[in-house]
Amino acid sequence: KPLLEIDQIHVRYGDMTALRGVSITVAESEVVCVIGPNGAGKSTTLAAVAGGVKPFRGEVRLNGTAITGRAPERIAALGVSLVPEGRHIFGSLTVDENLAIGGYMRNDKAGVAADRARLLDLLPRLAERLHYPAGRLSGGEQQMLAIARAVMTRPRLLLVDEPSLGLAPKIVDQIYEILLDLRRRDGLTLLINEQSSNRILNHADRIHVLRAGVIQLEGRAEDLRDG
Ligand code: ADP
Ligand code: ADP
């Protein structure tokens, strides 16, 4: 049974229809990318999973259970975490304080401390800058921090909105290395939005191309790369 099934969802903002029957299935520990230009409906698709918007038709299922239209906190409690576009880190707080915010809703202090240590092993650049104000980090480091903070909630499914935006290709590869490390280590499942597929095809298992609220094409990344 797939971890996530987005099944024929339609989403409207007022009288503008942003998604028209979008279906995406993500298996446990899979890395799936949604590629599409600005305005295609990528953020709306992630919001429909995380509970930020409610589809007026279709269903979202997590592990077979319909979660369509549930409140964001309830969906987060099921192990879904969103890294929004633009990172949304707290620039005047330190790197460590930003990480603490990720763990703040959890009750087990020991688990949070252990996860923090494990994450910092994976992210030496953040480990070296724990007491820097997050606003002084480079764009790539801020993206790493946003991902790390989201992972501190211990999600099974991580939704990442345009992690490559504004970053140099080399940094993009580093961000994906981190995401794939998390998948390897924790079995994390990833659904990632991107505008362009150039580098992403090297990192994803499957790709869906979204345009004007409709999936135009889907396939295994390696087939799309070769074709
Ligand atoms: P993408 O993430 O691919 O850039 P979005 O999901 O953000 O696309 O947006 C899809 C369409 O829905 C766009 O035309 C956008 O302007 C519109 N849209 C997104 N959010 C809202 C909103 N809160 N209210 C009205 N229209 C919106
Ligand atoms: P993205 O490329 O991720 O969709 P946008 O710049 O389209 O980013 O949207 C940024 C924010 O503005 C989002 O919260 C989105 O919901 C909202 N938004 C986008 N388009 C509109 C719109 N036409 N009317 C109102 N809000 C919008």
PDB file of C-alpha atoms and ligand atoms in Angstrom:
ATOM      1  CA  LYS A   1       0.000   0.000   0.000  1.00  0.00           C
ATOM      2  CA  PRO A   2       1.488   3.394  -0.987  1.00  0.00           C
ATOM      3  CA  LEU A   3       2.275   5.805   1.842  1.00  0.00           C
ATOM      4  CA  LEU A   4       0.619   8.697  -0.012  1.00  0.00           C
ATOM      5  CA  GLU A   5      -2.148   8.665  -2.592  1.00  0.00           C
ATOM      6  CA  ILE A   6      -3.317  11.929  -4.087  1.00  0.00           C
ATOM      7  CA  ASP A   7      -6.361  10.743  -5.973  1.00  0.00           C
ATOM      8  CA  GLN A   8      -7.949  12.980  -8.598  1.00  0.00           C
ATOM      9  CA  ILE A   9      -8.000  16.133  -6.496  1.00  0.00           C
ATOM     10  CA  HIS A  10      -9.526  19.396  -7.624  1.00  0.00           C
ATOM     11  CA  VAL A  11      -8.786  22.647  -5.803  1.00  0.00           C
ATOM     12  CA  ARG A  12     -10.337  26.062  -6.319  1.00  0.00           C
ATOM     13  CA  TYR A  13      -9.405  29.520  -5.099  1.00  0.00           C
ATOM     14  CA  GLY A  14     -12.586  31.517  -5.523  1.00  0.00           C
ATOM     15  CA  ASP A  15     -13.595  30.927  -9.114  1.00  0.00           C
ATOM     16  CA  MET A  16     -10.064  30.043 -10.221  1.00  0.00           C
ATOM     17  CA  THR A  17      -9.446  26.297 -10.462  1.00  0.00           C
ATOM     18  CA  ALA A  18      -5.825  25.599  -9.476  1.00  0.00           C
ATOM     19  CA  LEU A  19      -5.882  21.768  -9.658  1.00  0.00           C
ATOM     20  CA  ARG A  20      -7.996  19.732 -12.055  1.00  0.00           C
ATOM     21  CA  GLY A  21      -7.852  16.059 -11.199  1.00  0.00           C
ATOM     22  CA  VAL A  22      -4.280  15.692  -9.960  1.00  0.00           C
ATOM     23  CA  SER A  23      -3.193  12.171  -8.985  1.00  0.00           C
ATOM     24  CA  ILE A  24       0.190  11.308  -7.502  1.00  0.00           C
ATOM     25  CA  THR A  25       1.143   8.145  -5.652  1.00  0.00           C
ATOM     26  CA  VAL A  26       4.232   7.927  -3.457  1.00  0.00           C
ATOM     27  CA  ALA A  27       5.483   4.630  -2.051  1.00  0.00           C
ATOM     28  CA  GLU A  28       7.242   4.363   1.290  1.00  0.00           C
ATOM     29  CA  SER A  29      10.845   5.682   1.017  1.00  0.00           C
ATOM     30  CA  GLU A  30      10.351   6.892  -2.518  1.00  0.00           C
ATOM     31  CA  VAL A  31      11.561  10.282  -3.816  1.00  0.00           C
ATOM     32  CA  VAL A  32       8.972  11.804  -6.135  1.00  0.00           C
ATOM     33  CA  CYS A  33       9.315  15.223  -7.763  1.00  0.00           C
ATOM     34  CA  VAL A  34       6.599  17.445  -9.148  1.00  0.00           C
ATOM     35  CA  ILE A  35       8.052  19.649 -11.869  1.00  0.00           C
ATOM     36  CA  GLY A  36       6.226  22.630 -13.294  1.00  0.00           C
ATOM     37  CA  PRO A  37       6.449  26.340 -14.023  1.00  0.00           C
ATOM     38  CA  ASN A  38       5.388  29.062 -11.623  1.00  0.00           C
ATOM     39  CA  GLY A  39       1.625  28.955 -11.118  1.00  0.00           C
ATOM     40  CA  ALA A  40       1.249  25.323 -12.227  1.00  0.00           C
ATOM     41  CA  GLY A  41      -0.266  24.291  -8.897  1.00  0.00           C
ATOM     42  CA  LYS A  42       2.742  22.680  -7.205  1.00  0.00           C
ATOM     43  CA  SER A  43       2.407  24.525  -3.887  1.00  0.00           C
ATOM     44  CA  THR A  44      -1.327  23.910  -3.927  1.00  0.00           C
ATOM     45  CA  THR A  45      -0.691  20.167  -4.336  1.00  0.00           C
ATOM     46  CA  LEU A  46       1.556  20.100  -1.250  1.00  0.00           C
ATOM     47  CA  ALA A  47      -0.935  22.272   0.638  1.00  0.00           C
ATOM     48  CA  ALA A  48      -3.696  19.792  -0.182  1.00  0.00           C
ATOM     49  CA  VAL A  49      -1.623  17.040   1.441  1.00  0.00           C
ATOM     50  CA  ALA A  50      -0.559  19.099   4.468  1.00  0.00           C
ATOM     51  CA  GLY A  51      -4.056  20.431   5.101  1.00  0.00           C
ATOM     52  CA  GLY A  52      -3.550  24.036   3.999  1.00  0.00           C
ATOM     53  CA  VAL A  53      -6.216  23.819   1.302  1.00  0.00           C
ATOM     54  CA  LYS A  54      -9.230  21.556   0.972  1.00  0.00           C
ATOM     55  CA  PRO A  55      -9.919  19.867  -2.367  1.00  0.00           C
ATOM     56  CA  PHE A  56     -13.547  20.179  -3.454  1.00  0.00           C
ATOM     57  CA  ARG A  57     -13.308  16.852  -5.252  1.00  0.00           C
ATOM     58  CA  GLY A  58     -11.002  13.845  -4.953  1.00  0.00           C
ATOM     59  CA  GLU A  59      -9.224  12.333  -2.011  1.00  0.00           C
ATOM     60  CA  VAL A  60      -5.836  12.346  -0.269  1.00  0.00           C
ATOM     61  CA  ARG A  61      -4.939   9.120   1.543  1.00  0.00           C
ATOM     62  CA  LEU A  62      -2.092   8.473   3.923  1.00  0.00           C
ATOM     63  CA  ASN A  63      -1.411   4.774   4.377  1.00  0.00           C
ATOM     64  CA  GLY A  64      -4.872   4.067   3.009  1.00  0.00           C
ATOM     65  CA  THR A  65      -6.706   6.438   5.356  1.00  0.00           C
ATOM     66  CA  ALA A  66      -8.489   9.457   3.862  1.00  0.00           C
ATOM     67  CA  ILE A  67      -7.097  12.692   5.328  1.00  0.00           C
ATOM     68  CA  THR A  68      -8.742  15.066   2.846  1.00  0.00           C
ATOM     69  CA  GLY A  69      -9.690  18.329   4.470  1.00  0.00           C
ATOM     70  CA  ARG A  70      -8.352  17.490   7.917  1.00  0.00           C
ATOM     71  CA  ALA A  71      -6.739  20.310   9.877  1.00  0.00           C
ATOM     72  CA  PRO A  72      -2.981  20.838   9.342  1.00  0.00           C
ATOM     73  CA  GLU A  73      -2.139  19.980  12.990  1.00  0.00           C
ATOM     74  CA  ARG A  74      -3.926  16.655  12.704  1.00  0.00           C
ATOM     75  CA  ILE A  75      -2.110  15.804   9.484  1.00  0.00           C
ATOM     76  CA  ALA A  76       1.229  16.845  11.014  1.00  0.00           C
ATOM     77  CA  ALA A  77       0.506  14.508  13.916  1.00  0.00           C
ATOM     78  CA  LEU A  78       0.294  11.637  11.401  1.00  0.00           C
ATOM     79  CA  GLY A  79       3.912  12.248  10.383  1.00  0.00           C
ATOM     80  CA  VAL A  80       3.659  14.733   7.533  1.00  0.00           C
ATOM     81  CA  SER A  81       6.013  17.724   7.560  1.00  0.00           C
ATOM     82  CA  LEU A  82       6.235  20.583   5.070  1.00  0.00           C
ATOM     83  CA  VAL A  83       9.292  22.651   4.168  1.00  0.00           C
ATOM     84  CA  PRO A  84       7.638  25.686   2.612  1.00  0.00           C
ATOM     85  CA  GLU A  85       9.018  27.678  -0.265  1.00  0.00           C
ATOM     86  CA  GLY A  86      11.221  30.505   0.961  1.00  0.00           C
ATOM     87  CA  ARG A  87      12.420  28.416   3.927  1.00  0.00           C
ATOM     88  CA  HIS A  88      10.667  30.402   6.663  1.00  0.00           C
ATOM     89  CA  ILE A  89      13.466  30.091   9.150  1.00  0.00           C
ATOM     90  CA  PHE A  90      13.646  32.598  11.982  1.00  0.00           C
ATOM     91  CA  GLY A  91      16.529  34.852  10.956  1.00  0.00           C
ATOM     92  CA  SER A  92      17.185  36.461  14.310  1.00  0.00           C
ATOM     93  CA  LEU A  93      17.184  33.152  16.197  1.00  0.00           C
ATOM     94  CA  THR A  94      20.274  30.957  16.158  1.00  0.00           C
ATOM     95  CA  VAL A  95      20.620  27.802  14.110  1.00  0.00           C
ATOM     96  CA  ASP A  96      20.216  25.751  17.284  1.00  0.00           C
ATOM     97  CA  GLU A  97      17.103  27.666  18.345  1.00  0.00           C
ATOM     98  CA  ASN A  98      15.579  27.081  14.922  1.00  0.00           C
ATOM     99  CA  LEU A  99      16.251  23.350  15.309  1.00  0.00           C
ATOM    100  CA  ALA A 100      14.712  23.403  18.782  1.00  0.00           C
ATOM    101  CA  ILE A 101      11.509  24.801  17.304  1.00  0.00           C
ATOM    102  CA  GLY A 102      11.240  21.644  15.182  1.00  0.00           C
ATOM    103  CA  GLY A 103      11.440  19.437  18.274  1.00  0.00           C
ATOM    104  CA  TYR A 104       9.337  21.652  20.456  1.00  0.00           C
ATOM    105  CA  MET A 105       6.027  19.851  19.992  1.00  0.00           C
ATOM    106  CA  ARG A 106       7.512  16.504  20.989  1.00  0.00           C
ATOM    107  CA  ASN A 107       7.299  15.224  24.525  1.00  0.00           C
ATOM    108  CA  ASP A 108      10.437  13.090  24.714  1.00  0.00           C
ATOM    109  CA  LYS A 109      13.385  15.333  25.495  1.00  0.00           C
ATOM    110  CA  ALA A 110      15.863  12.464  25.158  1.00  0.00           C
ATOM    111  CA  GLY A 111      14.568  11.618  21.695  1.00  0.00           C
ATOM    112  CA  VAL A 112      14.810  15.234  20.612  1.00  0.00           C
ATOM    113  CA  ALA A 113      18.394  15.491  21.869  1.00  0.00           C
ATOM    114  CA  ALA A 114      19.353  12.264  20.115  1.00  0.00           C
ATOM    115  CA  ASP A 115      17.759  13.376  16.860  1.00  0.00           C
ATOM    116  CA  ARG A 116      19.488  16.746  17.077  1.00  0.00           C
ATOM    117  CA  ALA A 117      22.858  15.037  17.476  1.00  0.00           C
ATOM    118  CA  ARG A 118      22.193  12.609  14.609  1.00  0.00           C
ATOM    119  CA  LEU A 119      21.105  15.430  12.347  1.00  0.00           C
ATOM    120  CA  LEU A 120      24.154  17.536  13.129  1.00  0.00           C
ATOM    121  CA  ASP A 121      26.373  14.583  12.218  1.00  0.00           C
ATOM    122  CA  LEU A 122      24.778  14.698   8.810  1.00  0.00           C
ATOM    123  CA  LEU A 123      25.049  18.484   8.568  1.00  0.00           C
ATOM    124  CA  PRO A 124      28.548  19.600   9.590  1.00  0.00           C
ATOM    125  CA  ARG A 125      28.009  23.041   8.102  1.00  0.00           C
ATOM    126  CA  LEU A 126      25.164  23.684  10.492  1.00  0.00           C
ATOM    127  CA  ALA A 127      26.997  22.001  13.377  1.00  0.00           C
ATOM    128  CA  GLU A 128      29.809  24.533  12.954  1.00  0.00           C
ATOM    129  CA  ARG A 129      27.361  27.432  12.999  1.00  0.00           C
ATOM    130  CA  LEU A 130      24.981  26.430  15.781  1.00  0.00           C
ATOM    131  CA  HIS A 131      25.153  29.795  17.515  1.00  0.00           C
ATOM    132  CA  TYR A 132      24.994  31.981  14.415  1.00  0.00           C
ATOM    133  CA  PRO A 133      21.806  33.912  13.794  1.00  0.00           C
ATOM    134  CA  ALA A 134      20.107  31.869  11.072  1.00  0.00           C
ATOM    135  CA  GLY A 135      19.689  35.023   8.975  1.00  0.00           C
ATOM    136  CA  ARG A 136      23.449  35.156   8.503  1.00  0.00           C
ATOM    137  CA  LEU A 137      23.635  31.738   6.867  1.00  0.00           C
ATOM    138  CA  SER A 138      23.998  31.411   3.103  1.00  0.00           C
ATOM    139  CA  GLY A 139      20.898  30.516   1.102  1.00  0.00           C
ATOM    140  CA  GLY A 140      21.976  26.880   0.866  1.00  0.00           C
ATOM    141  CA  GLU A 141      22.618  26.659   4.595  1.00  0.00           C
ATOM    142  CA  GLN A 142      19.221  28.216   5.294  1.00  0.00           C
ATOM    143  CA  GLN A 143      17.611  25.579   3.099  1.00  0.00           C
ATOM    144  CA  MET A 144      19.494  22.844   4.988  1.00  0.00           C
ATOM    145  CA  LEU A 145      18.270  24.349   8.256  1.00  0.00           C
ATOM    146  CA  ALA A 146      14.673  24.489   7.050  1.00  0.00           C
ATOM    147  CA  ILE A 147      14.886  20.804   6.108  1.00  0.00           C
ATOM    148  CA  ALA A 148      16.571  19.890   9.402  1.00  0.00           C
ATOM    149  CA  ARG A 149      13.948  21.750  11.383  1.00  0.00           C
ATOM    150  CA  ALA A 150      11.147  19.939   9.550  1.00  0.00           C
ATOM    151  CA  VAL A 151      12.853  16.582  10.161  1.00  0.00           C
ATOM    152  CA  MET A 152      13.041  17.296  13.907  1.00  0.00           C
ATOM    153  CA  THR A 153       9.309  16.578  14.033  1.00  0.00           C
ATOM    154  CA  ARG A 154      10.141  12.970  12.999  1.00  0.00           C
ATOM    155  CA  PRO A 155       8.020  12.874   9.858  1.00  0.00           C
ATOM    156  CA  ARG A 156       7.490   9.803   7.696  1.00  0.00           C
ATOM    157  CA  LEU A 157       6.611  12.005   4.747  1.00  0.00           C
ATOM    158  CA  LEU A 158       8.501  15.210   4.020  1.00  0.00           C
ATOM    159  CA  LEU A 159       6.997  17.693   1.556  1.00  0.00           C
ATOM    160  CA  VAL A 160       9.583  20.125   0.178  1.00  0.00           C
ATOM    161  CA  ASP A 161       8.567  23.162  -1.865  1.00  0.00           C
ATOM    162  CA  GLU A 162      11.225  24.273  -4.363  1.00  0.00           C
ATOM    163  CA  PRO A 163      14.359  23.614  -2.317  1.00  0.00           C
ATOM    164  CA  SER A 164      16.569  24.584  -5.289  1.00  0.00           C
ATOM    165  CA  LEU A 165      15.135  28.060  -5.719  1.00  0.00           C
ATOM    166  CA  GLY A 166      17.914  30.618  -6.061  1.00  0.00           C
ATOM    167  CA  LEU A 167      20.719  28.166  -5.299  1.00  0.00           C
ATOM    168  CA  ALA A 168      23.777  27.338  -7.414  1.00  0.00           C
ATOM    169  CA  PRO A 169      23.797  23.879  -9.050  1.00  0.00           C
ATOM    170  CA  LYS A 170      26.540  22.613  -6.745  1.00  0.00           C
ATOM    171  CA  ILE A 171      24.507  23.629  -3.697  1.00  0.00           C
ATOM    172  CA  VAL A 172      21.384  22.035  -5.160  1.00  0.00           C
ATOM    173  CA  ASP A 173      23.281  18.744  -5.410  1.00  0.00           C
ATOM    174  CA  GLN A 174      24.319  19.090  -1.749  1.00  0.00           C
ATOM    175  CA  ILE A 175      20.729  19.691  -0.675  1.00  0.00           C
ATOM    176  CA  TYR A 176      19.615  16.566  -2.532  1.00  0.00           C
ATOM    177  CA  GLU A 177      22.469  14.559  -1.019  1.00  0.00           C
ATOM    178  CA  ILE A 178      21.107  15.513   2.398  1.00  0.00           C
ATOM    179  CA  LEU A 179      17.561  14.590   1.444  1.00  0.00           C
ATOM    180  CA  LEU A 180      18.727  11.236   0.070  1.00  0.00           C
ATOM    181  CA  ASP A 181      20.827  10.627   3.206  1.00  0.00           C
ATOM    182  CA  LEU A 182      17.692  11.144   5.274  1.00  0.00           C
ATOM    183  CA  ARG A 183      15.820   8.701   3.089  1.00  0.00           C
ATOM    184  CA  ARG A 184      18.580   6.110   3.443  1.00  0.00           C
ATOM    185  CA  ARG A 185      18.936   6.623   7.165  1.00  0.00           C
ATOM    186  CA  ASP A 186      15.341   6.992   8.297  1.00  0.00           C
ATOM    187  CA  GLY A 187      13.363   5.602   5.376  1.00  0.00           C
ATOM    188  CA  LEU A 188      11.988   9.101   4.886  1.00  0.00           C
ATOM    189  CA  THR A 189       9.554   9.468   1.989  1.00  0.00           C
ATOM    190  CA  LEU A 190       9.894  12.626  -0.100  1.00  0.00           C
ATOM    191  CA  LEU A 191       7.548  14.617  -2.302  1.00  0.00           C
ATOM    192  CA  ILE A 192       9.431  17.594  -3.743  1.00  0.00           C
ATOM    193  CA  ASN A 193       8.377  20.497  -5.968  1.00  0.00           C
ATOM    194  CA  GLU A 194      10.763  21.999  -8.479  1.00  0.00           C
ATOM    195  CA  GLN A 195      10.484  24.357 -11.448  1.00  0.00           C
ATOM    196  CA  SER A 196      13.082  22.709 -13.625  1.00  0.00           C
ATOM    197  CA  SER A 197      14.042  19.098 -14.046  1.00  0.00           C
ATOM    198  CA  ASN A 198      17.686  19.466 -15.123  1.00  0.00           C
ATOM    199  CA  ARG A 199      19.462  18.267 -12.015  1.00  0.00           C
ATOM    200  CA  ILE A 200      16.471  16.743 -10.314  1.00  0.00           C
ATOM    201  CA  LEU A 201      16.324  13.777 -12.676  1.00  0.00           C
ATOM    202  CA  ASN A 202      19.604  12.596 -11.148  1.00  0.00           C
ATOM    203  CA  HIS A 203      18.124  12.468  -7.664  1.00  0.00           C
ATOM    204  CA  ALA A 204      14.455  11.498  -7.915  1.00  0.00           C
ATOM    205  CA  ASP A 205      12.903   8.062  -8.414  1.00  0.00           C
ATOM    206  CA  ARG A 206       9.870   9.356 -10.263  1.00  0.00           C
ATOM    207  CA  ILE A 207       8.772  12.659 -11.783  1.00  0.00           C
ATOM    208  CA  HIS A 208       5.373  14.183 -12.443  1.00  0.00           C
ATOM    209  CA  VAL A 209       5.159  17.167 -14.755  1.00  0.00           C
ATOM    210  CA  LEU A 210       2.411  19.587 -13.715  1.00  0.00           C
ATOM    211  CA  ARG A 211       1.128  22.405 -15.872  1.00  0.00           C
ATOM    212  CA  ALA A 212      -1.944  24.581 -15.328  1.00  0.00           C
ATOM    213  CA  GLY A 213      -3.310  22.240 -12.684  1.00  0.00           C
ATOM    214  CA  VAL A 214      -3.037  19.064 -14.764  1.00  0.00           C
ATOM    215  CA  ILE A 215      -0.409  16.296 -14.691  1.00  0.00           C
ATOM    216  CA  GLN A 216       1.010  16.262 -18.220  1.00  0.00           C
ATOM    217  CA  LEU A 217       3.496  13.454 -17.913  1.00  0.00           C
ATOM    218  CA  GLU A 218       4.785  11.047 -15.344  1.00  0.00           C
ATOM    219  CA  GLY A 219       7.467   8.460 -15.272  1.00  0.00           C
ATOM    220  CA  ARG A 220      10.565   7.022 -13.729  1.00  0.00           C
ATOM    221  CA  ALA A 221      13.317   9.621 -13.584  1.00  0.00           C
ATOM    222  CA  GLU A 222      15.787   7.343 -15.363  1.00  0.00           C
ATOM    223  CA  ASP A 223      13.429   6.791 -18.307  1.00  0.00           C
ATOM    224  CA  LEU A 224      12.846  10.525 -18.649  1.00  0.00           C
ATOM    225  CA  ARG A 225      16.582  11.146 -18.421  1.00  0.00           C
ATOM    226  CA  ASP A 226      17.353   8.708 -21.206  1.00  0.00           C
ATOM    227  CA  GLY A 227      14.454   9.799 -23.406  1.00  0.00           C
TER     228      GLY A 227
HETATM  229  P1  ADP B   1       3.078  26.842  -8.113  1.00  0.00           P
HETATM  230  O1  ADP B   1       3.434  26.365  -6.747  1.00  0.00           O
HETATM  231  O2  ADP B   1       3.240  25.771  -9.145  1.00  0.00           O
HETATM  232  O3  ADP B   1       3.761  28.094  -8.477  1.00  0.00           O
HETATM  233  P2  ADP B   1       0.534  27.486  -6.899  1.00  0.00           P
HETATM  234  O4  ADP B   1      -0.016  26.213  -6.373  1.00  0.00           O
HETATM  235  O5  ADP B   1       1.162  28.406  -5.928  1.00  0.00           O
HETATM  236  O6  ADP B   1       1.502  27.148  -8.125  1.00  0.00           O
HETATM  237  O7  ADP B   1      -0.588  28.308  -7.621  1.00  0.00           O
HETATM  238  C1  ADP B   1      -1.454  27.723  -8.580  1.00  0.00           C
HETATM  239  C2  ADP B   1      -2.405  28.799  -9.056  1.00  0.00           C
HETATM  240  O8  ADP B   1      -3.270  29.141  -7.978  1.00  0.00           O
HETATM  241  C3  ADP B   1      -1.717  30.081  -9.476  1.00  0.00           C
HETATM  242  O9  ADP B   1      -2.449  30.622 -10.536  1.00  0.00           O
HETATM  243  C4  ADP B   1      -1.814  30.961  -8.244  1.00  0.00           C
HETATM  244  O10 ADP B   1      -1.814  32.325  -8.570  1.00  0.00           O
HETATM  245  C5  ADP B   1      -3.153  30.528  -7.665  1.00  0.00           C
HETATM  246  N1  ADP B   1      -3.180  30.652  -6.203  1.00  0.00           N
HETATM  247  C6  ADP B   1      -2.328  30.066  -5.336  1.00  0.00           C
HETATM  248  N2  ADP B   1      -2.660  30.366  -4.070  1.00  0.00           N
HETATM  249  C7  ADP B   1      -3.745  31.165  -4.150  1.00  0.00           C
HETATM  250  C8  ADP B   1      -4.575  31.815  -3.191  1.00  0.00           C
HETATM  251  N3  ADP B   1      -4.329  31.699  -1.874  1.00  0.00           N
HETATM  252  N4  ADP B   1      -5.604  32.551  -3.650  1.00  0.00           N
HETATM  253  C9  ADP B   1      -5.846  32.662  -4.956  1.00  0.00           C
HETATM  254  N5  ADP B   1      -5.123  32.072  -5.917  1.00  0.00           N
HETATM  255  C10 ADP B   1      -4.086  31.336  -5.521  1.00  0.00           C
HETATM  256  P1  ADP B   2       4.578  29.503  -5.401  1.00  0.00           P
HETATM  257  O1  ADP B   2       5.431  29.690  -6.593  1.00  0.00           O
HETATM  258  O2  ADP B   2       5.150  28.650  -4.363  1.00  0.00           O
HETATM  259  O3  ADP B   2       3.195  29.123  -5.707  1.00  0.00           O
HETATM  260  P2  ADP B   2       3.515  32.111  -5.166  1.00  0.00           P
HETATM  261  O4  ADP B   2       4.363  33.315  -5.267  1.00  0.00           O
HETATM  262  O5  ADP B   2       2.657  31.698  -6.296  1.00  0.00           O
HETATM  263  O6  ADP B   2       4.487  30.942  -4.728  1.00  0.00           O
HETATM  264  O7  ADP B   2       2.588  32.210  -3.875  1.00  0.00           O
HETATM  265  C1  ADP B   2       3.086  32.668  -2.663  1.00  0.00           C
HETATM  266  C2  ADP B   2       1.913  32.784  -1.676  1.00  0.00           C
HETATM  267  O8  ADP B   2       0.900  33.614  -2.210  1.00  0.00           O
HETATM  268  C3  ADP B   2       1.255  31.431  -1.436  1.00  0.00           C
HETATM  269  O9  ADP B   2       0.863  31.366  -0.079  1.00  0.00           O
HETATM  270  C4  ADP B   2       0.048  31.432  -2.324  1.00  0.00           C
HETATM  271  O10 ADP B   2      -0.997  30.656  -1.765  1.00  0.00           O
HETATM  272  C5  ADP B   2      -0.314  32.899  -2.354  1.00  0.00           C
HETATM  273  N1  ADP B   2      -0.864  33.267  -3.682  1.00  0.00           N
HETATM  274  C6  ADP B   2      -0.380  32.934  -4.873  1.00  0.00           C
HETATM  275  N2  ADP B   2      -1.120  33.425  -5.848  1.00  0.00           N
HETATM  276  C7  ADP B   2      -2.131  34.112  -5.241  1.00  0.00           C
HETATM  277  C8  ADP B   2      -3.242  34.837  -5.724  1.00  0.00           C
HETATM  278  N3  ADP B   2      -3.496  34.964  -7.029  1.00  0.00           N
HETATM  279  N4  ADP B   2      -4.062  35.410  -4.823  1.00  0.00           N
HETATM  280  C9  ADP B   2      -3.816  35.265  -3.524  1.00  0.00           C
HETATM  281  N5  ADP B   2      -2.789  34.583  -3.010  1.00  0.00           N
HETATM  282  C10 ADP B   2      -1.955  34.007  -3.859  1.00  0.00           C
END
